[in-house]
Amino acid sequence: MQVAVPGWLEPMLADPPVLARRTDRMRLAIALARENVDRGTGGPFGALVAQTTTGRVVAAGVNVVVASHNSTAHAEMVALQLAEARVGAFDLGTAAEGPYELVSSVEPCVMCLGAVLWSGVSTLICAARDEDAHAIGFDEGPKPSHWVDAVGSRGIAVVLDLLRQESVAVLEEYRARGGPIYNASHAVLTTR
């Protein structure tokens, strides 16, 4: 079962762009997060899956946890689900036209990190860090401090801090607007 994406995202999913540079792919992930905040359709997180060699975006997702009433509807999870459906493979590492990379506006929480390991992506690229999301109130879960090495040992390259400050600005804007901060570990939904 796939989570529904906001209507404003559907045209981009129907005709995904080709973005040759990683910085352009990250700018798109951050722009998706910003658009999600601006439109009030979800949390300040955006992600996409792209072919590593060509930069063709295969799928994109935004955080729709609150709107979908689904704790797993994080941007990374949505992007991975859509990518797997589009290429017809539950393991992107075995899909034709790979390798694929996951580009995320914030490094993955513990749940999304698990999905990264099973998804078959060859690369994970992140902008903001856990501590940036935590600074506005999100709980990213008990991710091990050595997670980058652990992911690398599974053959997945990790790139951190690509356009970090641009992504942090979206997180801070979300907090300033009083966006809901949900926290499954404490079973609360608050507005700041």
PDB file of N, CA and C in Angstrom, residues 71-177:
ATOM      1  N   SER A  71       2.376   6.868  10.689  1.00  0.00           N
ATOM      2  CA  SER A  71       3.683   7.183  11.275  1.00  0.00           C
ATOM      3  C   SER A  71       4.845   6.830  10.361  1.00  0.00           C
ATOM      4  N   THR A  72       4.623   6.002   9.353  1.00  0.00           N
ATOM      5  CA  THR A  72       5.708   5.617   8.452  1.00  0.00           C
ATOM      6  C   THR A  72       5.801   6.498   7.213  1.00  0.00           C
ATOM      7  N   ALA A  73       4.954   7.498   7.095  1.00  0.00           N
ATOM      8  CA  ALA A  73       4.894   8.313   5.876  1.00  0.00           C
ATOM      9  C   ALA A  73       5.934   9.431   5.875  1.00  0.00           C
ATOM     10  N   HIS A  74       7.166   9.050   6.162  1.00  0.00           N
ATOM     11  CA  HIS A  74       8.292   9.991   6.085  1.00  0.00           C
ATOM     12  C   HIS A  74       8.669  10.170   4.620  1.00  0.00           C
ATOM     13  N   ALA A  75       9.319  11.278   4.312  1.00  0.00           N
ATOM     14  CA  ALA A  75       9.666  11.591   2.927  1.00  0.00           C
ATOM     15  C   ALA A  75      10.484  10.479   2.271  1.00  0.00           C
ATOM     16  N   GLU A  76      11.448   9.942   3.000  1.00  0.00           N
ATOM     17  CA  GLU A  76      12.292   8.875   2.434  1.00  0.00           C
ATOM     18  C   GLU A  76      11.471   7.630   2.122  1.00  0.00           C
ATOM     19  N   MET A  77      10.582   7.273   3.045  1.00  0.00           N
ATOM     20  CA  MET A  77       9.758   6.077   2.857  1.00  0.00           C
ATOM     21  C   MET A  77       8.839   6.254   1.642  1.00  0.00           C
ATOM     22  N   VAL A  78       8.243   7.429   1.521  1.00  0.00           N
ATOM     23  CA  VAL A  78       7.356   7.704   0.387  1.00  0.00           C
ATOM     24  C   VAL A  78       8.139   7.642  -0.923  1.00  0.00           C
ATOM     25  N   ALA A  79       9.305   8.290  -0.965  1.00  0.00           N
ATOM     26  CA  ALA A  79      10.121   8.292  -2.192  1.00  0.00           C
ATOM     27  C   ALA A  79      10.555   6.876  -2.565  1.00  0.00           C
ATOM     28  N   LEU A  80      10.979   6.092  -1.582  1.00  0.00           N
ATOM     29  CA  LEU A  80      11.408   4.720  -1.872  1.00  0.00           C
ATOM     30  C   LEU A  80      10.244   3.868  -2.363  1.00  0.00           C
ATOM     31  N   GLN A  81       9.075   3.988  -1.733  1.00  0.00           N
ATOM     32  CA  GLN A  81       7.902   3.224  -2.180  1.00  0.00           C
ATOM     33  C   GLN A  81       7.547   3.555  -3.624  1.00  0.00           C
ATOM     34  N   LEU A  82       7.523   4.837  -3.928  1.00  0.00           N
ATOM     35  CA  LEU A  82       7.172   5.249  -5.289  1.00  0.00           C
ATOM     36  C   LEU A  82       8.217   4.794  -6.305  1.00  0.00           C
ATOM     37  N   ALA A  83       9.493   4.879  -5.920  1.00  0.00           N
ATOM     38  CA  ALA A  83      10.561   4.450  -6.837  1.00  0.00           C
ATOM     39  C   ALA A  83      10.474   2.951  -7.112  1.00  0.00           C
ATOM     40  N   GLU A  84      10.271   2.176  -6.066  1.00  0.00           N
ATOM     41  CA  GLU A  84      10.193   0.725  -6.240  1.00  0.00           C
ATOM     42  C   GLU A  84       9.012   0.344  -7.123  1.00  0.00           C
ATOM     43  N   ALA A  85       7.885   1.035  -6.926  1.00  0.00           N
ATOM     44  CA  ALA A  85       6.720   0.760  -7.767  1.00  0.00           C
ATOM     45  C   ALA A  85       6.995   1.153  -9.218  1.00  0.00           C
ATOM     46  N   ARG A  86       7.642   2.292  -9.400  1.00  0.00           N
ATOM     47  CA  ARG A  86       7.897   2.785 -10.762  1.00  0.00           C
ATOM     48  C   ARG A  86       8.838   1.857 -11.538  1.00  0.00           C
ATOM     49  N   VAL A  87       9.896   1.362 -10.875  1.00  0.00           N
ATOM     50  CA  VAL A  87      10.847   0.502 -11.583  1.00  0.00           C
ATOM     51  C   VAL A  87      10.442  -0.964 -11.532  1.00  0.00           C
ATOM     52  N   GLY A  88       9.446  -1.293 -10.714  1.00  0.00           N
ATOM     53  CA  GLY A  88       8.950  -2.665 -10.653  1.00  0.00           C
ATOM     54  C   GLY A  88       9.866  -3.615  -9.917  1.00  0.00           C
ATOM     55  N   ALA A  89      10.507  -3.124  -8.863  1.00  0.00           N
ATOM     56  CA  ALA A  89      11.410  -3.986  -8.091  1.00  0.00           C
ATOM     57  C   ALA A  89      11.421  -3.542  -6.633  1.00  0.00           C
ATOM     58  N   PHE A  90      11.343  -4.491  -5.720  1.00  0.00           N
ATOM     59  CA  PHE A  90      11.416  -4.135  -4.303  1.00  0.00           C
ATOM     60  C   PHE A  90      12.849  -3.896  -3.859  1.00  0.00           C
ATOM     61  N   ASP A  91      13.801  -4.257  -4.708  1.00  0.00           N
ATOM     62  CA  ASP A  91      15.224  -4.054  -4.423  1.00  0.00           C
ATOM     63  C   ASP A  91      15.800  -3.226  -5.569  1.00  0.00           C
ATOM     64  N   LEU A  92      16.010  -1.942  -5.310  1.00  0.00           N
ATOM     65  CA  LEU A  92      16.519  -1.063  -6.363  1.00  0.00           C
ATOM     66  C   LEU A  92      17.913  -1.474  -6.837  1.00  0.00           C
ATOM     67  N   GLY A  93      18.620  -2.249  -6.034  1.00  0.00           N
ATOM     68  CA  GLY A  93      19.937  -2.733  -6.421  1.00  0.00           C
ATOM     69  C   GLY A  93      19.884  -3.761  -7.537  1.00  0.00           C
ATOM     70  N   THR A  94      18.724  -4.363  -7.742  1.00  0.00           N
ATOM     71  CA  THR A  94      18.578  -5.357  -8.808  1.00  0.00           C
ATOM     72  C   THR A  94      17.814  -4.812 -10.008  1.00  0.00           C
ATOM     73  N   ALA A  95      17.324  -3.584  -9.885  1.00  0.00           N
ATOM     74  CA  ALA A  95      16.507  -3.004 -10.945  1.00  0.00           C
ATOM     75  C   ALA A  95      17.365  -2.532 -12.110  1.00  0.00           C
ATOM     76  N   ALA A  96      16.800  -2.620 -13.281  1.00  0.00           N
ATOM     77  CA  ALA A  96      17.488  -2.129 -14.477  1.00  0.00           C
ATOM     78  C   ALA A  96      17.675  -0.621 -14.366  1.00  0.00           C
ATOM     79  N   GLU A  97      18.623  -0.111 -15.110  1.00  0.00           N
ATOM     80  CA  GLU A  97      18.912   1.318 -15.184  1.00  0.00           C
ATOM     81  C   GLU A  97      19.505   1.891 -13.901  1.00  0.00           C
ATOM     82  N   GLY A  98      19.889   1.038 -12.956  1.00  0.00           N
ATOM     83  CA  GLY A  98      20.528   1.510 -11.723  1.00  0.00           C
ATOM     84  C   GLY A  98      21.975   1.849 -11.986  1.00  0.00           C
ATOM     85  N   PRO A  99      22.728   2.211 -10.998  1.00  0.00           N
ATOM     86  CA  PRO A  99      22.374   2.283  -9.583  1.00  0.00           C
ATOM     87  C   PRO A  99      21.539   3.525  -9.268  1.00  0.00           C
ATOM     88  N   TYR A 100      20.887   3.447  -8.102  1.00  0.00           N
ATOM     89  CA  TYR A 100      20.016   4.521  -7.648  1.00  0.00           C
ATOM     90  C   TYR A 100      20.543   5.111  -6.348  1.00  0.00           C
ATOM     91  N   GLU A 101      20.207   6.386  -6.134  1.00  0.00           N
ATOM     92  CA  GLU A 101      20.583   7.044  -4.898  1.00  0.00           C
ATOM     93  C   GLU A 101      19.356   7.666  -4.258  1.00  0.00           C
ATOM     94  N   LEU A 102      19.398   7.754  -2.935  1.00  0.00           N
ATOM     95  CA  LEU A 102      18.356   8.433  -2.176  1.00  0.00           C
ATOM     96  C   LEU A 102      18.916   9.770  -1.722  1.00  0.00           C
ATOM     97  N   VAL A 103      18.230  10.847  -2.067  1.00  0.00           N
ATOM     98  CA  VAL A 103      18.637  12.201  -1.710  1.00  0.00           C
ATOM     99  C   VAL A 103      17.603  12.710  -0.716  1.00  0.00           C
ATOM    100  N   SER A 104      18.053  13.062   0.484  1.00  0.00           N
ATOM    101  CA  SER A 104      17.127  13.442   1.545  1.00  0.00           C
ATOM    102  C   SER A 104      17.507  14.785   2.150  1.00  0.00           C
ATOM    103  N   SER A 105      16.498  15.611   2.389  1.00  0.00           N
ATOM    104  CA  SER A 105      16.758  16.939   2.942  1.00  0.00           C
ATOM    105  C   SER A 105      17.277  16.881   4.375  1.00  0.00           C
ATOM    106  N   VAL A 106      17.036  15.783   5.070  1.00  0.00           N
ATOM    107  CA  VAL A 106      17.537  15.573   6.433  1.00  0.00           C
ATOM    108  C   VAL A 106      17.995  14.125   6.515  1.00  0.00           C
ATOM    109  N   GLU A 107      19.059  13.872   7.254  1.00  0.00           N
ATOM    110  CA  GLU A 107      19.520  12.488   7.364  1.00  0.00           C
ATOM    111  C   GLU A 107      18.408  11.626   7.943  1.00  0.00           C
ATOM    112  N   PRO A 108      18.359  10.358   7.581  1.00  0.00           N
ATOM    113  CA  PRO A 108      17.221   9.519   7.946  1.00  0.00           C
ATOM    114  C   PRO A 108      17.128   9.241   9.447  1.00  0.00           C
ATOM    115  N   CYS A 109      15.873   9.139   9.908  1.00  0.00           N
ATOM    116  CA  CYS A 109      15.624   8.691  11.272  1.00  0.00           C
ATOM    117  C   CYS A 109      15.938   7.199  11.337  1.00  0.00           C
ATOM    118  N   VAL A 110      15.772   6.610  12.482  1.00  0.00           N
ATOM    119  CA  VAL A 110      16.100   5.197  12.646  1.00  0.00           C
ATOM    120  C   VAL A 110      15.231   4.317  11.737  1.00  0.00           C
ATOM    121  N   MET A 111      13.947   4.649  11.574  1.00  0.00           N
ATOM    122  CA  MET A 111      13.070   3.850  10.711  1.00  0.00           C
ATOM    123  C   MET A 111      13.527   3.945   9.255  1.00  0.00           C
ATOM    124  N   CYS A 112      13.755   5.169   8.793  1.00  0.00           N
ATOM    125  CA  CYS A 112      14.154   5.367   7.398  1.00  0.00           C
ATOM    126  C   CYS A 112      15.536   4.774   7.124  1.00  0.00           C
ATOM    127  N   LEU A 113      16.400   4.791   8.127  1.00  0.00           N
ATOM    128  CA  LEU A 113      17.710   4.177   7.958  1.00  0.00           C
ATOM    129  C   LEU A 113      17.565   2.686   7.668  1.00  0.00           C
ATOM    130  N   GLY A 114      16.660   2.026   8.385  1.00  0.00           N
ATOM    131  CA  GLY A 114      16.399   0.615   8.102  1.00  0.00           C
ATOM    132  C   GLY A 114      15.911   0.416   6.677  1.00  0.00           C
ATOM    133  N   ALA A 115      15.036   1.295   6.215  1.00  0.00           N
ATOM    134  CA  ALA A 115      14.532   1.194   4.840  1.00  0.00           C
ATOM    135  C   ALA A 115      15.647   1.392   3.825  1.00  0.00           C
ATOM    136  N   VAL A 116      16.565   2.304   4.119  1.00  0.00           N
ATOM    137  CA  VAL A 116      17.705   2.528   3.221  1.00  0.00           C
ATOM    138  C   VAL A 116      18.483   1.222   3.047  1.00  0.00           C
ATOM    139  N   LEU A 117      18.719   0.531   4.146  1.00  0.00           N
ATOM    140  CA  LEU A 117      19.496  -0.713   4.082  1.00  0.00           C
ATOM    141  C   LEU A 117      18.827  -1.769   3.215  1.00  0.00           C
ATOM    142  N   TRP A 118      17.492  -1.841   3.232  1.00  0.00           N
ATOM    143  CA  TRP A 118      16.767  -2.862   2.472  1.00  0.00           C
ATOM    144  C   TRP A 118      16.396  -2.406   1.075  1.00  0.00           C
ATOM    145  N   SER A 119      16.508  -1.119   0.783  1.00  0.00           N
ATOM    146  CA  SER A 119      16.004  -0.577  -0.480  1.00  0.00           C
ATOM    147  C   SER A 119      16.837  -0.929  -1.702  1.00  0.00           C
ATOM    148  N   GLY A 120      18.122  -1.146  -1.507  1.00  0.00           N
ATOM    149  CA  GLY A 120      18.995  -1.417  -2.641  1.00  0.00           C
ATOM    150  C   GLY A 120      19.632  -0.182  -3.250  1.00  0.00           C
ATOM    151  N   VAL A 121      19.446   0.999  -2.626  1.00  0.00           N
ATOM    152  CA  VAL A 121      20.137   2.175  -3.146  1.00  0.00           C
ATOM    153  C   VAL A 121      21.633   2.012  -2.936  1.00  0.00           C
ATOM    154  N   SER A 122      22.399   2.616  -3.821  1.00  0.00           N
ATOM    155  CA  SER A 122      23.858   2.508  -3.705  1.00  0.00           C
ATOM    156  C   SER A 122      24.457   3.684  -2.955  1.00  0.00           C
ATOM    157  N   THR A 123      23.687   4.780  -2.852  1.00  0.00           N
ATOM    158  CA  THR A 123      24.191   5.990  -2.218  1.00  0.00           C
ATOM    159  C   THR A 123      23.058   6.673  -1.454  1.00  0.00           C
ATOM    160  N   LEU A 124      23.410   7.245  -0.306  1.00  0.00           N
ATOM    161  CA  LEU A 124      22.506   8.057   0.493  1.00  0.00           C
ATOM    162  C   LEU A 124      23.142   9.428   0.628  1.00  0.00           C
ATOM    163  N   ILE A 125      22.404  10.467   0.231  1.00  0.00           N
ATOM    164  CA  ILE A 125      22.914  11.832   0.285  1.00  0.00           C
ATOM    165  C   ILE A 125      21.988  12.648   1.186  1.00  0.00           C
ATOM    166  N   CYS A 126      22.566  13.318   2.175  1.00  0.00           N
ATOM    167  CA  CYS A 126      21.779  14.037   3.176  1.00  0.00           C
ATOM    168  C   CYS A 126      22.233  15.491   3.282  1.00  0.00           C
ATOM    169  N   ALA A 127      21.283  16.349   3.613  1.00  0.00           N
ATOM    170  CA  ALA A 127      21.587  17.769   3.836  1.00  0.00           C
ATOM    171  C   ALA A 127      21.701  18.016   5.337  1.00  0.00           C
ATOM    172  N   ALA A 128      20.581  18.274   6.004  1.00  0.00           N
ATOM    173  CA  ALA A 128      20.604  18.544   7.446  1.00  0.00           C
ATOM    174  C   ALA A 128      20.897  17.263   8.225  1.00  0.00           C
ATOM    175  N   ARG A 129      21.272  17.444   9.460  1.00  0.00           N
ATOM    176  CA  ARG A 129      21.621  16.331  10.347  1.00  0.00           C
ATOM    177  C   ARG A 129      20.519  16.049  11.356  1.00  0.00           C
ATOM    178  N   ASP A 130      20.642  14.896  12.028  1.00  0.00           N
ATOM    179  CA  ASP A 130      19.733  14.537  13.124  1.00  0.00           C
ATOM    180  C   ASP A 130      19.602  15.670  14.121  1.00  0.00           C
ATOM    181  N   GLU A 131      20.744  16.218  14.502  1.00  0.00           N
ATOM    182  CA  GLU A 131      20.709  17.256  15.542  1.00  0.00           C
ATOM    183  C   GLU A 131      19.953  18.495  15.082  1.00  0.00           C
ATOM    184  N   ASP A 132      19.894  18.732  13.781  1.00  0.00           N
ATOM    185  CA  ASP A 132      19.132  19.862  13.266  1.00  0.00           C
ATOM    186  C   ASP A 132      17.626  19.612  13.414  1.00  0.00           C
ATOM    187  N   ALA A 133      17.190  18.392  13.102  1.00  0.00           N
ATOM    188  CA  ALA A 133      15.778  18.034  13.286  1.00  0.00           C
ATOM    189  C   ALA A 133      15.435  17.997  14.777  1.00  0.00           C
ATOM    190  N   HIS A 134      16.343  17.460  15.570  1.00  0.00           N
ATOM    191  CA  HIS A 134      16.135  17.393  17.020  1.00  0.00           C
ATOM    192  C   HIS A 134      16.027  18.796  17.620  1.00  0.00           C
ATOM    193  N   ALA A 135      16.777  19.742  17.084  1.00  0.00           N
ATOM    194  CA  ALA A 135      16.779  21.107  17.609  1.00  0.00           C
ATOM    195  C   ALA A 135      15.411  21.777  17.503  1.00  0.00           C
ATOM    196  N   ILE A 136      14.576  21.346  16.544  1.00  0.00           N
ATOM    197  CA  ILE A 136      13.237  21.925  16.456  1.00  0.00           C
ATOM    198  C   ILE A 136      12.187  21.029  17.114  1.00  0.00           C
ATOM    199  N   GLY A 137      12.606  19.899  17.686  1.00  0.00           N
ATOM    200  CA  GLY A 137      11.703  19.068  18.471  1.00  0.00           C
ATOM    201  C   GLY A 137      11.439  17.664  17.967  1.00  0.00           C
ATOM    202  N   PHE A 138      11.899  17.324  16.775  1.00  0.00           N
ATOM    203  CA  PHE A 138      11.654  15.975  16.264  1.00  0.00           C
ATOM    204  C   PHE A 138      12.566  14.956  16.943  1.00  0.00           C
ATOM    205  N   ASP A 139      12.034  13.770  17.204  1.00  0.00           N
ATOM    206  CA  ASP A 139      12.806  12.663  17.770  1.00  0.00           C
ATOM    207  C   ASP A 139      13.149  11.712  16.622  1.00  0.00           C
ATOM    208  N   GLU A 140      14.421  11.608  16.315  1.00  0.00           N
ATOM    209  CA  GLU A 140      14.853  10.785  15.180  1.00  0.00           C
ATOM    210  C   GLU A 140      15.114   9.325  15.560  1.00  0.00           C
ATOM    211  N   GLY A 141      14.909   8.986  16.830  1.00  0.00           N
ATOM    212  CA  GLY A 141      15.043   7.602  17.276  1.00  0.00           C
ATOM    213  C   GLY A 141      16.464   7.251  17.671  1.00  0.00           C
ATOM    214  N   PRO A 142      16.618   6.049  18.226  1.00  0.00           N
ATOM    215  CA  PRO A 142      17.913   5.616  18.761  1.00  0.00           C
ATOM    216  C   PRO A 142      18.866   5.086  17.687  1.00  0.00           C
ATOM    217  N   LYS A 143      19.257   5.962  16.794  1.00  0.00           N
ATOM    218  CA  LYS A 143      20.184   5.585  15.720  1.00  0.00           C
ATOM    219  C   LYS A 143      21.582   5.488  16.294  1.00  0.00           C
ATOM    220  N   PRO A 144      22.325   4.433  15.975  1.00  0.00           N
ATOM    221  CA  PRO A 144      23.682   4.312  16.513  1.00  0.00           C
ATOM    222  C   PRO A 144      24.587   5.446  16.024  1.00  0.00           C
ATOM    223  N   SER A 145      25.500   5.869  16.871  1.00  0.00           N
ATOM    224  CA  SER A 145      26.395   6.973  16.521  1.00  0.00           C
ATOM    225  C   SER A 145      27.304   6.615  15.344  1.00  0.00           C
ATOM    226  N   HIS A 146      27.552   5.364  15.121  1.00  0.00           N
ATOM    227  CA  HIS A 146      28.435   4.911  14.028  1.00  0.00           C
ATOM    228  C   HIS A 146      27.635   4.483  12.791  1.00  0.00           C
ATOM    229  N   TRP A 147      26.451   5.056  12.610  1.00  0.00           N
ATOM    230  CA  TRP A 147      25.573   4.607  11.544  1.00  0.00           C
ATOM    231  C   TRP A 147      26.184   4.768  10.160  1.00  0.00           C
ATOM    232  N   VAL A 148      26.980   5.802   9.923  1.00  0.00           N
ATOM    233  CA  VAL A 148      27.573   6.013   8.603  1.00  0.00           C
ATOM    234  C   VAL A 148      28.503   4.849   8.255  1.00  0.00           C
ATOM    235  N   ASP A 149      29.316   4.434   9.211  1.00  0.00           N
ATOM    236  CA  ASP A 149      30.203   3.290   8.976  1.00  0.00           C
ATOM    237  C   ASP A 149      29.411   2.003   8.760  1.00  0.00           C
ATOM    238  N   ALA A 150      28.335   1.839   9.544  1.00  0.00           N
ATOM    239  CA  ALA A 150      27.516   0.635   9.407  1.00  0.00           C
ATOM    240  C   ALA A 150      26.864   0.570   8.030  1.00  0.00           C
ATOM    241  N   VAL A 151      26.356   1.700   7.553  1.00  0.00           N
ATOM    242  CA  VAL A 151      25.747   1.742   6.230  1.00  0.00           C
ATOM    243  C   VAL A 151      26.819   1.495   5.165  1.00  0.00           C
ATOM    244  N   GLY A 152      27.986   2.111   5.338  1.00  0.00           N
ATOM    245  CA  GLY A 152      29.084   1.902   4.399  1.00  0.00           C
ATOM    246  C   GLY A 152      29.517   0.451   4.314  1.00  0.00           C
ATOM    247  N   SER A 153      29.481  -0.243   5.452  1.00  0.00           N
ATOM    248  CA  SER A 153      29.878  -1.658   5.451  1.00  0.00           C
ATOM    249  C   SER A 153      28.888  -2.520   4.683  1.00  0.00           C
ATOM    250  N   ARG A 154      27.694  -1.974   4.413  1.00  0.00           N
ATOM    251  CA  ARG A 154      26.690  -2.688   3.611  1.00  0.00           C
ATOM    252  C   ARG A 154      26.795  -2.309   2.135  1.00  0.00           C
ATOM    253  N   GLY A 155      27.841  -1.534   1.768  1.00  0.00           N
ATOM    254  CA  GLY A 155      28.062  -1.161   0.378  1.00  0.00           C
ATOM    255  C   GLY A 155      27.309   0.069  -0.078  1.00  0.00           C
ATOM    256  N   ILE A 156      26.812   0.847   0.862  1.00  0.00           N
ATOM    257  CA  ILE A 156      26.069   2.063   0.521  1.00  0.00           C
ATOM    258  C   ILE A 156      26.932   3.266   0.880  1.00  0.00           C
ATOM    259  N   ALA A 157      27.266   4.074  -0.105  1.00  0.00           N
ATOM    260  CA  ALA A 157      28.050   5.290   0.139  1.00  0.00           C
ATOM    261  C   ALA A 157      27.152   6.330   0.810  1.00  0.00           C
ATOM    262  N   VAL A 158      27.724   7.100   1.724  1.00  0.00           N
ATOM    263  CA  VAL A 158      26.975   8.143   2.425  1.00  0.00           C
ATOM    264  C   VAL A 158      27.664   9.478   2.210  1.00  0.00           C
ATOM    265  N   VAL A 159      26.880  10.476   1.821  1.00  0.00           N
ATOM    266  CA  VAL A 159      27.358  11.841   1.654  1.00  0.00           C
ATOM    267  C   VAL A 159      26.548  12.704   2.620  1.00  0.00           C
ATOM    268  N   LEU A 160      27.234  13.405   3.506  1.00  0.00           N
ATOM    269  CA  LEU A 160      26.565  14.235   4.508  1.00  0.00           C
ATOM    270  C   LEU A 160      26.771  15.718   4.227  1.00  0.00           C
ATOM    271  N   ASP A 161      25.869  16.528   4.764  1.00  0.00           N
ATOM    272  CA  ASP A 161      26.002  17.984   4.805  1.00  0.00           C
ATOM    273  C   ASP A 161      25.941  18.681   3.447  1.00  0.00           C
ATOM    274  N   LEU A 162      25.373  18.046   2.430  1.00  0.00           N
ATOM    275  CA  LEU A 162      25.253  18.699   1.131  1.00  0.00           C
ATOM    276  C   LEU A 162      24.126  19.729   1.215  1.00  0.00           C
ATOM    277  N   LEU A 163      24.460  20.995   1.185  1.00  0.00           N
ATOM    278  CA  LEU A 163      23.509  22.107   1.311  1.00  0.00           C
ATOM    279  C   LEU A 163      22.795  22.087   2.663  1.00  0.00           C
ATOM    280  N   ARG A 164      23.526  21.743   3.704  1.00  0.00           N
ATOM    281  CA  ARG A 164      22.948  21.605   5.044  1.00  0.00           C
ATOM    282  C   ARG A 164      22.220  22.867   5.499  1.00  0.00           C
ATOM    283  N   GLN A 165      22.841  24.012   5.341  1.00  0.00           N
ATOM    284  CA  GLN A 165      22.221  25.238   5.856  1.00  0.00           C
ATOM    285  C   GLN A 165      20.913  25.572   5.139  1.00  0.00           C
ATOM    286  N   GLU A 166      20.811  25.239   3.861  1.00  0.00           N
ATOM    287  CA  GLU A 166      19.557  25.465   3.138  1.00  0.00           C
ATOM    288  C   GLU A 166      18.433  24.621   3.721  1.00  0.00           C
ATOM    289  N   SER A 167      18.753  23.395   4.086  1.00  0.00           N
ATOM    290  CA  SER A 167      17.758  22.517   4.686  1.00  0.00           C
ATOM    291  C   SER A 167      17.415  22.941   6.106  1.00  0.00           C
ATOM    292  N   VAL A 168      18.418  23.354   6.858  1.00  0.00           N
ATOM    293  CA  VAL A 168      18.176  23.836   8.225  1.00  0.00           C
ATOM    294  C   VAL A 168      17.222  25.029   8.195  1.00  0.00           C
ATOM    295  N   ALA A 169      17.349  25.876   7.198  1.00  0.00           N
ATOM    296  CA  ALA A 169      16.457  27.036   7.086  1.00  0.00           C
ATOM    297  C   ALA A 169      14.999  26.601   6.947  1.00  0.00           C
ATOM    298  N   VAL A 170      14.748  25.510   6.234  1.00  0.00           N
ATOM    299  CA  VAL A 170      13.379  24.994   6.091  1.00  0.00           C
ATOM    300  C   VAL A 170      12.883  24.465   7.436  1.00  0.00           C
ATOM    301  N   LEU A 171      13.726  23.745   8.151  1.00  0.00           N
ATOM    302  CA  LEU A 171      13.344  23.251   9.483  1.00  0.00           C
ATOM    303  C   LEU A 171      12.985  24.410  10.405  1.00  0.00           C
ATOM    304  N   GLU A 172      13.817  25.429  10.409  1.00  0.00           N
ATOM    305  CA  GLU A 172      13.576  26.581  11.280  1.00  0.00           C
ATOM    306  C   GLU A 172      12.312  27.334  10.890  1.00  0.00           C
ATOM    307  N   GLU A 173      12.039  27.440   9.599  1.00  0.00           N
ATOM    308  CA  GLU A 173      10.811  28.082   9.130  1.00  0.00           C
ATOM    309  C   GLU A 173       9.591  27.296   9.609  1.00  0.00           C
ATOM    310  N   TYR A 174       9.671  25.980   9.537  1.00  0.00           N
ATOM    311  CA  TYR A 174       8.572  25.125   9.994  1.00  0.00           C
ATOM    312  C   TYR A 174       8.300  25.369  11.480  1.00  0.00           C
ATOM    313  N   ARG A 175       9.345  25.411  12.265  1.00  0.00           N
ATOM    314  CA  ARG A 175       9.185  25.669  13.698  1.00  0.00           C
ATOM    315  C   ARG A 175       8.588  27.058  13.924  1.00  0.00           C
ATOM    316  N   ALA A 176       9.090  28.059  13.208  1.00  0.00           N
ATOM    317  CA  ALA A 176       8.599  29.432  13.374  1.00  0.00           C
ATOM    318  C   ALA A 176       7.114  29.550  13.035  1.00  0.00           C
ATOM    319  N   ARG A 177       6.653  28.757  12.085  1.00  0.00           N
ATOM    320  CA  ARG A 177       5.232  28.786  11.695  1.00  0.00           C
ATOM    321  C   ARG A 177       4.352  27.970  12.644  1.00  0.00           C
TER     322      ARG A 177
END
